[in-house]
Coordinates of C-alpha atoms and ligand atoms in Angstrom, one line a residue:
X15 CA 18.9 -48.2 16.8
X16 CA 18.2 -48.8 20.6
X17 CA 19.2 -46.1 23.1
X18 CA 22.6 -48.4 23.9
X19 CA 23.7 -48.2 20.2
X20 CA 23.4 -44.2 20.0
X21 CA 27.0 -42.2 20.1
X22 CA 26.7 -38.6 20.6
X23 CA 29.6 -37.8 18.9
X24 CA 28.6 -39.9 15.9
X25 CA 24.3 -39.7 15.4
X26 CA 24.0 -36.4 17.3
X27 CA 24.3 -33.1 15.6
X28 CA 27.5 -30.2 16.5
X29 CA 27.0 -26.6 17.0
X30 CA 30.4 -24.1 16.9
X31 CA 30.1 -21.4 18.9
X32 CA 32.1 -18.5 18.3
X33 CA 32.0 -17.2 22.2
X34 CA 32.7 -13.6 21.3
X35 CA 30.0 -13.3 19.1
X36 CA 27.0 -15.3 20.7
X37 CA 25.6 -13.3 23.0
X38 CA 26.4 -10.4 25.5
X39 CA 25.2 -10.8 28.9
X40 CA 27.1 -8.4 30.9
X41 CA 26.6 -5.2 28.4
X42 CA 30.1 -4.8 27.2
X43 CA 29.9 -5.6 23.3
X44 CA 31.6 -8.9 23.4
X45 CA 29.7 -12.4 24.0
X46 CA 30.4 -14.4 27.4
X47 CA 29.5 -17.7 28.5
X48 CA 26.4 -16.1 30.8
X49 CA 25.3 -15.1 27.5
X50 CA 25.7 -18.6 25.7
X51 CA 24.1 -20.4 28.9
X52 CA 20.8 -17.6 28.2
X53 CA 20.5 -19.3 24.6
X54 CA 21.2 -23.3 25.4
X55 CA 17.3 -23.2 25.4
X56 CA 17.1 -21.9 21.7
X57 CA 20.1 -24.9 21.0
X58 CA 18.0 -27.3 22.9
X59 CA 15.0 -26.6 20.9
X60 CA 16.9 -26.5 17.9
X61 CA 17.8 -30.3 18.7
X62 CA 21.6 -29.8 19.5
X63 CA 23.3 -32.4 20.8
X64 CA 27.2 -30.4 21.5
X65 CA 28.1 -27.2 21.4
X66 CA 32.2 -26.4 20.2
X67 CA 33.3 -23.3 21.9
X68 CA 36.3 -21.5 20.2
X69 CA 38.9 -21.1 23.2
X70 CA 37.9 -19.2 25.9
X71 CA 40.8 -19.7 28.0
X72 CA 43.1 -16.9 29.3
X73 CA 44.1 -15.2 26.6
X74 CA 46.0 -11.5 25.2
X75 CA 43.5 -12.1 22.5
X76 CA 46.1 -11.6 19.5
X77 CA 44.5 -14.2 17.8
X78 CA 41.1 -14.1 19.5
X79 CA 41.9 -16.8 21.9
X80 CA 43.8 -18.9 20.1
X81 CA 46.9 -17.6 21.9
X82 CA 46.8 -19.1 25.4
X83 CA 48.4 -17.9 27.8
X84 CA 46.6 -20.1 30.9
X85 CA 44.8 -23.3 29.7
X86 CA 43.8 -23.7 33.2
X87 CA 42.5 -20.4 33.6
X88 CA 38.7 -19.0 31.6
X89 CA 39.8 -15.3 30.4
X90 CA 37.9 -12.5 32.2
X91 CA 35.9 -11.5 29.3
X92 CA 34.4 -14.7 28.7
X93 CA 33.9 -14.7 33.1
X94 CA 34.6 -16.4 35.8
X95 CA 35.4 -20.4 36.2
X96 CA 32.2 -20.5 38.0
X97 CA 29.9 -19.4 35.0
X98 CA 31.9 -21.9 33.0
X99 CA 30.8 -24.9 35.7
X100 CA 27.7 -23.5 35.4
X101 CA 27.6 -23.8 31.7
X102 CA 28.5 -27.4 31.8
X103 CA 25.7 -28.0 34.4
X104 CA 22.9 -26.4 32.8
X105 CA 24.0 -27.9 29.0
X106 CA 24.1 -31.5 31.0
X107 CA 20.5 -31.0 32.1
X108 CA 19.7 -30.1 28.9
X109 CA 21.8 -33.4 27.8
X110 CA 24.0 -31.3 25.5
X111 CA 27.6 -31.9 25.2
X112 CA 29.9 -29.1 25.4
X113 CA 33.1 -29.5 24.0
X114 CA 36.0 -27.0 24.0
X115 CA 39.1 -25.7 21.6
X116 CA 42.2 -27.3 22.7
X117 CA 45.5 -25.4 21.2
X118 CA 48.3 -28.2 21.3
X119 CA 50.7 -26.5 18.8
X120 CA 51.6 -23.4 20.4
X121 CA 51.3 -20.6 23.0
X122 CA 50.9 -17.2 24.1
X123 CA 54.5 -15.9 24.7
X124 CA 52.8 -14.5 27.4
X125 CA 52.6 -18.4 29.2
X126 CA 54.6 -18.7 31.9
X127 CA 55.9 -21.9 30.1
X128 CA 57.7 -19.4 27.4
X129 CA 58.6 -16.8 30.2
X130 CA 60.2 -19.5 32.0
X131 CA 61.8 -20.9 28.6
X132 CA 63.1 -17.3 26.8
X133 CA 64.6 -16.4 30.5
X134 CA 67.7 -18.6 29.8
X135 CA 69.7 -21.6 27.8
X136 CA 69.3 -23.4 30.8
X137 CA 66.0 -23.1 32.3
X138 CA 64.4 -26.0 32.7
X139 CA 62.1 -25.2 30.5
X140 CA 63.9 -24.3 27.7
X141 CA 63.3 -27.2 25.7
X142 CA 59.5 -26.7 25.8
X143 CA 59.3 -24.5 22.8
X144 CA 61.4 -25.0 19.9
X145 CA 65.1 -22.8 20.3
X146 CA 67.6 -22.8 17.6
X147 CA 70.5 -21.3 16.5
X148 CA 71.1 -19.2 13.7
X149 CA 73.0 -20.2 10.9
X150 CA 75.8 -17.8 9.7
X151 CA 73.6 -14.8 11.4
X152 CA 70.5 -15.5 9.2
X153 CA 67.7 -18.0 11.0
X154 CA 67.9 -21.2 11.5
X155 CA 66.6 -22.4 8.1
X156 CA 63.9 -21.7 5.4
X157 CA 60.7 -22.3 7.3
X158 CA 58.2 -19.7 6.7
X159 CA 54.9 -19.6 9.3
X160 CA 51.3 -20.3 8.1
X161 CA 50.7 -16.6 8.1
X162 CA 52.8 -15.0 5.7
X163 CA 56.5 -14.7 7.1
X164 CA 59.3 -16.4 8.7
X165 CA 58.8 -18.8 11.2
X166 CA 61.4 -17.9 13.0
X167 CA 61.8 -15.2 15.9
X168 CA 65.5 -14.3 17.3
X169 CA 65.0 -13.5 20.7
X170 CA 68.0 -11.2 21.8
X171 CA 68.0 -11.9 25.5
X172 CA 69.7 -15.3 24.8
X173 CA 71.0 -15.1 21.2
X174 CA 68.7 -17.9 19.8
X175 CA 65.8 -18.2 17.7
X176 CA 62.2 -19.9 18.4
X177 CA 59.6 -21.1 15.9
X178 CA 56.1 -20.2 15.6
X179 CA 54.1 -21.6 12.9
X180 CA 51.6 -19.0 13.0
X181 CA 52.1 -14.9 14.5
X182 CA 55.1 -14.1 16.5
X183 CA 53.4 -13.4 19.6
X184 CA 52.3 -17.8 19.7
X185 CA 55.5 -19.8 19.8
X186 CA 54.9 -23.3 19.3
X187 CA 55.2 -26.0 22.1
X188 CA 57.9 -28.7 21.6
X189 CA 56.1 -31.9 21.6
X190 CA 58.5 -34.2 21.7
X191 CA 59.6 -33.1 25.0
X192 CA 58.0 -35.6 27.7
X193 CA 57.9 -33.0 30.7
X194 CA 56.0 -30.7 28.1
X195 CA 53.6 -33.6 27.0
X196 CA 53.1 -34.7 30.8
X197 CA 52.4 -31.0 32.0
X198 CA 49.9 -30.6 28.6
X199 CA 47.8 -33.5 29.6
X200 CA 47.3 -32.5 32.7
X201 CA 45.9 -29.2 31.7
X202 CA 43.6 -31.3 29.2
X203 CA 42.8 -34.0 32.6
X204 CA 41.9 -30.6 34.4
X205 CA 39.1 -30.2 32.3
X206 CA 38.1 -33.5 31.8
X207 CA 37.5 -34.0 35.6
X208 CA 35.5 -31.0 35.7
X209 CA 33.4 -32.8 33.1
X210 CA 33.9 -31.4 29.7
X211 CA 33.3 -34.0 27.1
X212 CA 35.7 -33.3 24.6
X213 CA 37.9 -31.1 22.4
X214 CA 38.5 -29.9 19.1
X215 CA 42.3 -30.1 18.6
X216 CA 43.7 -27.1 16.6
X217 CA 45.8 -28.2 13.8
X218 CA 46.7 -31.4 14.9
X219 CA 48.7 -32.0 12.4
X220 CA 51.1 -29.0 12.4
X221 CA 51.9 -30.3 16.5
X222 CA 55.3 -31.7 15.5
X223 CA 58.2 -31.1 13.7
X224 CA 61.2 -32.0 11.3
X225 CA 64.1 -33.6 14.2
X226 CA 66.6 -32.4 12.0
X227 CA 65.4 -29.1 10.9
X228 CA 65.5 -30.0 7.2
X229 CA 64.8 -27.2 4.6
X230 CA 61.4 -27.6 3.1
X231 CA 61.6 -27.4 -0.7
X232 CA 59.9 -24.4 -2.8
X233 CA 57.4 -24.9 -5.3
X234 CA 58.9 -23.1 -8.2
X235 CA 62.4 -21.7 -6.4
X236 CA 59.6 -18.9 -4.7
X237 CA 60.9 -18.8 -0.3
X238 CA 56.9 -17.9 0.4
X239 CA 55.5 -21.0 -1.7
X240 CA 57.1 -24.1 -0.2
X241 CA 55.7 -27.3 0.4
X242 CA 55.3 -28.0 4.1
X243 CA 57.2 -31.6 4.0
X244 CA 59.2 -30.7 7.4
X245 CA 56.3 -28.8 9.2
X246 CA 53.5 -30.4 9.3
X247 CA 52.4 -34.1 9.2
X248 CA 55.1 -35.3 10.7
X249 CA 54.5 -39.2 11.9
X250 CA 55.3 -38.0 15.3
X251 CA 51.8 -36.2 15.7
X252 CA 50.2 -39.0 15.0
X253 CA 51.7 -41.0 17.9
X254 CA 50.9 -38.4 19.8
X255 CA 47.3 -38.3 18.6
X256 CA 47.3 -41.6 20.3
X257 CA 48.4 -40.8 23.7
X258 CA 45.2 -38.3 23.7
X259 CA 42.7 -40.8 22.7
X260 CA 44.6 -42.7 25.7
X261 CA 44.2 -40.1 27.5
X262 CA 40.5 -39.7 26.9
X263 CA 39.3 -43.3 26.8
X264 CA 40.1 -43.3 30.6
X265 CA 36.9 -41.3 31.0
X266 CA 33.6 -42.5 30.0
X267 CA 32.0 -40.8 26.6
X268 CA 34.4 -38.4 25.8
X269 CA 35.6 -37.1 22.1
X270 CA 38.3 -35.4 19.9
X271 CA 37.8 -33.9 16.8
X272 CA 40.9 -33.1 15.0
X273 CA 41.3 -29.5 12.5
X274 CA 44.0 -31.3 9.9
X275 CA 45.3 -27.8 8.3
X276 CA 46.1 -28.7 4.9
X277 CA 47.4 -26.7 1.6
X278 CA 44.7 -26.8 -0.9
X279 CA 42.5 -27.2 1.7
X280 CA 40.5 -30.4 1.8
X281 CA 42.9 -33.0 1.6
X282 CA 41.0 -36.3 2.7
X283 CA 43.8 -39.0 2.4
X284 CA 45.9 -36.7 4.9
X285 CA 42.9 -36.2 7.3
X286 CA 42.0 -39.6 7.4
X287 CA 45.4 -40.7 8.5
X288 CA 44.4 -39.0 11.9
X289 CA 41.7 -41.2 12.4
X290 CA 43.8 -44.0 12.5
X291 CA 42.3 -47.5 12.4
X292 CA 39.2 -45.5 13.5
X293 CA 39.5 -46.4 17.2
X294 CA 42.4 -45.8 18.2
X295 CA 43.1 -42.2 17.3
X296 CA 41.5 -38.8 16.8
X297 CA 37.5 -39.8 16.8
X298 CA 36.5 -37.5 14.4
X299 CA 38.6 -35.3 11.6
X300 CA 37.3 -32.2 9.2
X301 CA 38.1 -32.6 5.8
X302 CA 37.7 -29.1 4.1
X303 CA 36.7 -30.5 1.3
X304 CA 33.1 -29.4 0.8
X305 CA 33.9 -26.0 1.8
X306 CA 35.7 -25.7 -1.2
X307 CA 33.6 -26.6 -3.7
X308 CA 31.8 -24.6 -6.5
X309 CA 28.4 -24.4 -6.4
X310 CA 28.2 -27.3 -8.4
X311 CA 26.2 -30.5 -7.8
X312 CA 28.7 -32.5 -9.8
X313 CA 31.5 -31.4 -7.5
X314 CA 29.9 -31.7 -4.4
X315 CA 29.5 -35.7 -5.5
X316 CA 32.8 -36.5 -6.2
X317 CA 33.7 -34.4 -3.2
X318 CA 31.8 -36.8 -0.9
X319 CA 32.2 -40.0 -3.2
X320 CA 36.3 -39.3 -2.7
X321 CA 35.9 -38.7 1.3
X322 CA 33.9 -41.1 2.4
X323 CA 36.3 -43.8 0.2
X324 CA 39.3 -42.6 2.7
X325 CA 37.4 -43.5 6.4
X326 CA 38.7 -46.2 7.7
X327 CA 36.8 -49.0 8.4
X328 CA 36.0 -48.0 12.2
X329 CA 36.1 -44.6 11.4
X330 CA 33.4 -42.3 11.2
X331 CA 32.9 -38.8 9.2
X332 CA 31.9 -35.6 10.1
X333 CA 30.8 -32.8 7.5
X334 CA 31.0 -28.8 7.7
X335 CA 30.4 -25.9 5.3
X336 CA 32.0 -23.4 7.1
X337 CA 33.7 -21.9 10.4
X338 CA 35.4 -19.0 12.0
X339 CA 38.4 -18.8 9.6
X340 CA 36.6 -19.0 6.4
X341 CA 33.4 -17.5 4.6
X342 CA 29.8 -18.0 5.4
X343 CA 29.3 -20.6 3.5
X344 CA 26.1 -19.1 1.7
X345 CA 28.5 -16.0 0.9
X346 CA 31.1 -18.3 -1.2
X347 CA 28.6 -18.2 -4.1
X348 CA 28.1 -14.4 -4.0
X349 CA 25.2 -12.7 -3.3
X350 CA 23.3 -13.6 -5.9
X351 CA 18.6 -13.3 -6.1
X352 CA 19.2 -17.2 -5.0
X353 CA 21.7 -17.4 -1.9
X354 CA 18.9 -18.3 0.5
X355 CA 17.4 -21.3 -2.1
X356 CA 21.1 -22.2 -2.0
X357 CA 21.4 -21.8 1.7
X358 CA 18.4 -24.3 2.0
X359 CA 20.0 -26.9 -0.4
X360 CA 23.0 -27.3 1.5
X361 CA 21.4 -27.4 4.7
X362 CA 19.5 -30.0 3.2
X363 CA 22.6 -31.9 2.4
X364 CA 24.6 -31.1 5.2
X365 CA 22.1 -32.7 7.8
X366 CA 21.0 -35.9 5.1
X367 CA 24.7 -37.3 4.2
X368 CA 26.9 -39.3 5.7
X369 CA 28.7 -38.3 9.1
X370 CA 28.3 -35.8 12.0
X371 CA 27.1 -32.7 10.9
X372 CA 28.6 -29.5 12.2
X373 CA 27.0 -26.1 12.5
X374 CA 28.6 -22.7 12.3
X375 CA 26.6 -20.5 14.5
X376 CA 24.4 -18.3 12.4
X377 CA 24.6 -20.5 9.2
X378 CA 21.2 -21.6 10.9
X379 CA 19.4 -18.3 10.0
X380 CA 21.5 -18.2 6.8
X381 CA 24.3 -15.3 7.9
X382 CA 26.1 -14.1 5.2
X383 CA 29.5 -12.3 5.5
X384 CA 29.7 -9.3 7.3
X385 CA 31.4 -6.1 4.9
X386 CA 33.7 -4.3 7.7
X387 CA 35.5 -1.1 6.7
X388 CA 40.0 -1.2 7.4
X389 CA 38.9 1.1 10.8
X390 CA 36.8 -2.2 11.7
X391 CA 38.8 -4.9 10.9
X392 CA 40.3 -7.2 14.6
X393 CA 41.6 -10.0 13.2
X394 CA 45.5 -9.5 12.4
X395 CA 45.4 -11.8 9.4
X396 CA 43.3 -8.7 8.2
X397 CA 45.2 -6.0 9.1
X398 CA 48.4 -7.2 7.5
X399 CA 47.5 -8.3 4.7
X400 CA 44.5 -5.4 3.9
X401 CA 43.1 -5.3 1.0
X402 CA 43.8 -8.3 -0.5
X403 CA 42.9 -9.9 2.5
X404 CA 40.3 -8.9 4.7
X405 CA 41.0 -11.5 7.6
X406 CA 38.6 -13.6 8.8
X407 CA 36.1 -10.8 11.1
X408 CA 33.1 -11.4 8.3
X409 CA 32.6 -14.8 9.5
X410 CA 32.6 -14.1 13.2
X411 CA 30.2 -10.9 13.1
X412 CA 27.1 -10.9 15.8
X413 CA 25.0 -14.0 16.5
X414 CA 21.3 -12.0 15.2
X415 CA 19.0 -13.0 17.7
X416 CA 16.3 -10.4 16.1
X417 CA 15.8 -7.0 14.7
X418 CA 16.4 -5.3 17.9
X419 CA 19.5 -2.8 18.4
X420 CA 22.4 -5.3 17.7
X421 CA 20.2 -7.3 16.3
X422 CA 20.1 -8.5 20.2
X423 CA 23.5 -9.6 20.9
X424 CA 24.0 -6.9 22.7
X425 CA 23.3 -3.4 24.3
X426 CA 26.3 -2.1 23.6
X427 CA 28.3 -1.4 20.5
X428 CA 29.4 -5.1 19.3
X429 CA 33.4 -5.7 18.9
X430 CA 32.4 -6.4 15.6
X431 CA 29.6 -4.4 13.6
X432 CA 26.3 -6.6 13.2
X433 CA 25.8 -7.7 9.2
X434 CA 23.1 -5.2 7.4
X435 CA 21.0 -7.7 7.0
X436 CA 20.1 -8.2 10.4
X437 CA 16.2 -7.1 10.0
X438 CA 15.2 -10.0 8.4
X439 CA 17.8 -12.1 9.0
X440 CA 17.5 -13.1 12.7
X441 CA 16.1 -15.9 14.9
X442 CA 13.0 -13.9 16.0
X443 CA 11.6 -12.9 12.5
X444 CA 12.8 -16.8 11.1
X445 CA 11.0 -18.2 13.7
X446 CA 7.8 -17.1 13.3
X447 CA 7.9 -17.9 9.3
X448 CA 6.9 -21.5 8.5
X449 CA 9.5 -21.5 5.3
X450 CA 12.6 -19.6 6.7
X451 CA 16.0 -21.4 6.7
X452 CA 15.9 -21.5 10.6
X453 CA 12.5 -23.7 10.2
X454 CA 14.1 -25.7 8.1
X455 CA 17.3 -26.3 10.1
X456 CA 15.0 -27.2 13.0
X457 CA 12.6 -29.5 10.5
X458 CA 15.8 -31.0 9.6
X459 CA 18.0 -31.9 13.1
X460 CA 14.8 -33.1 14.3
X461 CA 14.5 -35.5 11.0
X462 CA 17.8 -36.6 11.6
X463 CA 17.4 -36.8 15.1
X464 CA 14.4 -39.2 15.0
X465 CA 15.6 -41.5 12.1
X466 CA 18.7 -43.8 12.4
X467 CA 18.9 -44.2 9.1
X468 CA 19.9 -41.0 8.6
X469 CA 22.5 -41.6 11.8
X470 CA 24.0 -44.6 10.4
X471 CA 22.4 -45.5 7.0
X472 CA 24.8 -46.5 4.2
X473 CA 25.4 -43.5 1.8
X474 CA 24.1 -45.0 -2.0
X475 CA 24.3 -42.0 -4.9
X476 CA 21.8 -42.2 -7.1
X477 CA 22.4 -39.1 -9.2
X478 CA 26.2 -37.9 -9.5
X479 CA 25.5 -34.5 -10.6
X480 CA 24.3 -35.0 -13.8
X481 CA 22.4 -31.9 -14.9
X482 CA 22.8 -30.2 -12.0
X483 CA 21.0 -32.9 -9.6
X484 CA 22.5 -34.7 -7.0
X485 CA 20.6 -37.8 -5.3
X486 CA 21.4 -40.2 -2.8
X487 CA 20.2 -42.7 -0.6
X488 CA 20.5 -43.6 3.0
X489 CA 19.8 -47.3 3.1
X490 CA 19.7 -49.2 7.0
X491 CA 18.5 -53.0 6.1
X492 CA 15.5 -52.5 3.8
X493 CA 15.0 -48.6 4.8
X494 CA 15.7 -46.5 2.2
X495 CA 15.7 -42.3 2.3
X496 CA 16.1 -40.6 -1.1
X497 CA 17.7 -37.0 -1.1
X498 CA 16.9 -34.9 -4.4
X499 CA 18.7 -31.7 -4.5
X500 CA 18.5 -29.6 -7.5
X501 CA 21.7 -27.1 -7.4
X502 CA 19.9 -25.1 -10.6
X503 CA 17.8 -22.7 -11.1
X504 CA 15.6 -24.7 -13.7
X505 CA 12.8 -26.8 -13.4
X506 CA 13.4 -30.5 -14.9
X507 CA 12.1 -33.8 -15.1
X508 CA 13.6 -36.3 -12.3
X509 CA 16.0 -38.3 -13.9
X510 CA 15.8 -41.1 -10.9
X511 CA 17.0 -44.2 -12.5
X512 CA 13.8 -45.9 -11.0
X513 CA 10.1 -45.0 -9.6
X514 CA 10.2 -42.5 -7.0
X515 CA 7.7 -44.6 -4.7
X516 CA 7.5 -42.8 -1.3
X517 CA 6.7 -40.0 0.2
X518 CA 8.1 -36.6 1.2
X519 CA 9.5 -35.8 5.0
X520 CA 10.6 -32.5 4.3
X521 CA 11.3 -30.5 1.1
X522 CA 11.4 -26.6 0.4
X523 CA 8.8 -27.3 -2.4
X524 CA 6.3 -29.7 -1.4
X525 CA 4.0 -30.7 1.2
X526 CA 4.9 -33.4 4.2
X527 CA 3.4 -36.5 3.7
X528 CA 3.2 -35.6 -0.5
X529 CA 3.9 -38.6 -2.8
X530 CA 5.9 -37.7 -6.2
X531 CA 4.3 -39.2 -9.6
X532 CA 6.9 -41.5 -10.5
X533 CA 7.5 -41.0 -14.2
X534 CA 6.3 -37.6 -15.2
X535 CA 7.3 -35.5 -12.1
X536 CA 9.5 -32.7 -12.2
X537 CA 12.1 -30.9 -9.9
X538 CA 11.8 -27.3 -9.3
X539 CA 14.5 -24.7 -9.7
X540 CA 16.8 -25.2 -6.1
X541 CA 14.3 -28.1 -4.9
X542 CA 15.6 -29.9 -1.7
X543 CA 13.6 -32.8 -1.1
X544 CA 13.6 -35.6 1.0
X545 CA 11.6 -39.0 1.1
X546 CA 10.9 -41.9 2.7
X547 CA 10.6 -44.9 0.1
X548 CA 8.4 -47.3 0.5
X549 CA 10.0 -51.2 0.4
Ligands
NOJ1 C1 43.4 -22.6 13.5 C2 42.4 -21.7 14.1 O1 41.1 -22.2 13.6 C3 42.7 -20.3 13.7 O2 41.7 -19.4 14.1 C4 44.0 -19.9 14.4 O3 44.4 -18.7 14.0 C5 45.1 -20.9 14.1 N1 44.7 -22.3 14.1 C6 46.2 -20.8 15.0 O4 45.8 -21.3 16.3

């Protein structure tokens, strides 16, 4: 591929940043963005091509930013706009993209949007949030939020109730009110002109809602377990979807990636609606999918076999194994003697298949989740719902730079406790060891950096799972790269369907340049290999 044929957003590869865990420059136990702009070195050597920051706008931090309460404002703790313009300079020179959260479906109640709206029936901006009446004293209808209770609040100043799809304290925005919509977008141009080159939309699909209020139904007569019909997906949002890519295309080389939240997670046919015709929507949409798989090589196949059959023709993938609201990925299949070798075969597939790769922070150094006493626990999802849910803190625990105090986030006592395993399990101590996970990460972005087959190639299974191997090819013209992952812990003969004739780029068992034997060779227990055929 010539440099005029390259799309960041599609052959380069994403790092999430969780901002309050990074790093802390300013000493006081919770990362900023001087602390993330001391470490674009490390993501430039890592071969980053955009960093996703979780919101760092104003915020009362009742869901750790996701409650905004001035998109036009960075919140104190993070610093001032200036550090931010900074960040965006330095990343530029370092020609990574930076690309922040953008929360469409609701805000703070602490906006001036939803001060101005709960004042009266007849501000002006009343209609921006969604107000209803109660029906026969009890709310408005059967709704219940994405976080356990009713989604409705009764607001006693003016008699009426608002919705909030998630906590109380974030009522949600009424998008099909145009002043709204026009306001909104000019927040989102505000940041565009300052240069920011995209935005990952949070639950895009949730955005809009039923016109007539309609009662969703209940799986099984049970108020808690309903099926979202009226609340989410709505076609509306997807219209809407394409007044941002609108929106965007008016700037040069800017992006959107869209969270679809979906109940069981990974719902491909749903996502893939967002990406519309594939250029004229949402660029890029997660599918869960692959999060929520077993550890099973079998799975993992018809996992990607069944999402890559649902991108639309101009549309392009993107792949993740984990993020701020879920478990480290490597701590899904508990933490058994083989977590890293398992840690190393995903990475291994995550930066080898089909579409833009994303990277959790710390999955890079293979973090696991942290174990936080009740006394520790931030996240609200935690604290109500305690012990049966723990809330989402172990995923978001210290960035472990190395095995100083704080594993050298920070000086002073982290907002959240740093993970045990912090000794060996830190950038530092990886990156002086030839075979840790961090090697291989950078062994791998640089692989997939270099070869535009594994950009763009055509995805071609080769194995399906079949005693616990999966193999693919990426095939560009007559190019071919074949991916052997072995999700067992037993050594086996290669059951390639033809001669393995190449010779090995990278693989956790076997030397660079190495050629396998064709018929006799084996796979070894948790082998990650991949090789360049020759044609
Ligand atoms: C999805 C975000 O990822 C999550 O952290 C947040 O709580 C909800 N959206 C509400 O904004």
């Amino acid at each position: 591929m010539n440099n005029q044929n390259w799309v960041w957003w599609k052959h380069g590869v994403f790092y999430h940043i969780y901002p309050q865990s990074y790093c802390d420059s300013n000493s006081d136990g919770i990362g900023d963005i001087n602390g993330i702009i001391r470490k674009l070195d490390y993501l430039s050597e890592l071969g980053i091509t955009a960093i996703w920051l979780s919101p760092i706008y104003e915020s009362p931090m009742h869901d750790c930013g996701y409650d905004v309460s001035d998109y036009k404002k960075i919140d104190p703790v993070f610093g001032p706009l200036d550090d931010f313009k900074c960040l965006l300079k330095q990343a530029h020179e370092r020609r990574i993209r930076v690309v922040m959260d953008l929360v469409m479906n609701h805000t703070s109640h602490f906006h001036s949007w939803f001060v101005e709206s709960r004042s009266s029936r007849d501000n002006p901006k009343r209609d921006w949030y969604i107000w209803k009446e109660g029906l026969n004293g009890r709310k408005p209808n059967n709704w219940r939020s994405a976080y356990g209770k009713r989604a409705w609040e009764y607001d006693e100043l003016t008699g009426q109730y608002y919705l909030h799809t998630f906590f109380t304290e974030m009522p949600d925005l009424n998008w099909r009110n145009k002043d709204m919509r026009k306001a909104f977008f000019s927040e989102v141009r505000f940041w565009l002109d300052l240069g920011v080159d995209g935005f990952r939309l949070d639950v895009i699909n949730l955005i809009v809602k039923d016109k007539k209020f309609r009662n969703n139904p209940l799986y099984f007569g049970i108020p808690w377990i309903q099926k979202h019909l009226y609340t989410r997906n709505r076609p509306k949002s997807l219209k809407i979807t394409w007044q941002l890519r609108k929106l965007l295309d008016e700037y040069d080389d800017r992006m959107s990636v869209g969270e679809i939240y979906a109940l069981p997670p990974g719902n491909p046919a749903t996502v893939a609606d967002y990406l519309g015709s594939g250029d004229n929507s949402i660029h890029l949409a997660f599918d869960f999918s692959l999060i929520f798989q077993p550890w099973s090589a079998k799975r993992y196949h018809n996992c990607l076999k069944k999402w890559y059959s649902h991108i639309p023709e101009n549309g392009w993938a993107c792949n993740v194994l984990s993020n701020h609201d879920l478990s480290r990925s490597i701590s899904r299949f508990g933490r058994s003697r083989h977590h890293l070798e398992k840690s190393k075969v995903l990475a291994v597939l995550l930066l080898t298949i089909k579409g833009t790769p994303f990277i959790y922070y710390g999955e890079e150094i293979g973090m696991t989740n942290g174990r936080l006493k009740k006394n520790q626990i931030v996240d609200p999802l935690g604290k109500r719902f305690w012990p049966f849910f723990k809330g989402r803190d172990r995923a978001r625990t210290p960035m472990q730079w190395s095995p100083a105090i704080n594993a050298g986030f920070s000086i002073h006592t982290p907002w959240l406790p740093v993970n045990e395993d912090y000794l060996e399990l830190n950038v530092k101590v990886e990156s002086r060891n030839p075979d840790s996970i961090l090697n291989l990460y950078r062994s791998l972005i640089f692989l997939r950096n270099d070869e535009v087959i594994l950009q763009s190639g055509d995805w071609v299974p080769v194995i399906n799972g079949e005693k616990g191997i999966l193999a693919y090819s990426r095939v560009l013209g007559k190019e071919q790269i074949l991916v052997l992952l072995n999700f067992r812990n037993r050594t086996m003969k290669i059951p390639v369907p033809f001669p393995v004739n190449g010779y090995v780029l990278i693989s956790t068992h076997r030397w660079g340049g190495s050629r396998l034997k064709p018929v006799e060779d084996i796979i070894f227990p948790y082998e990650a290999t991949v090789l360049r055929m020759n044609t």
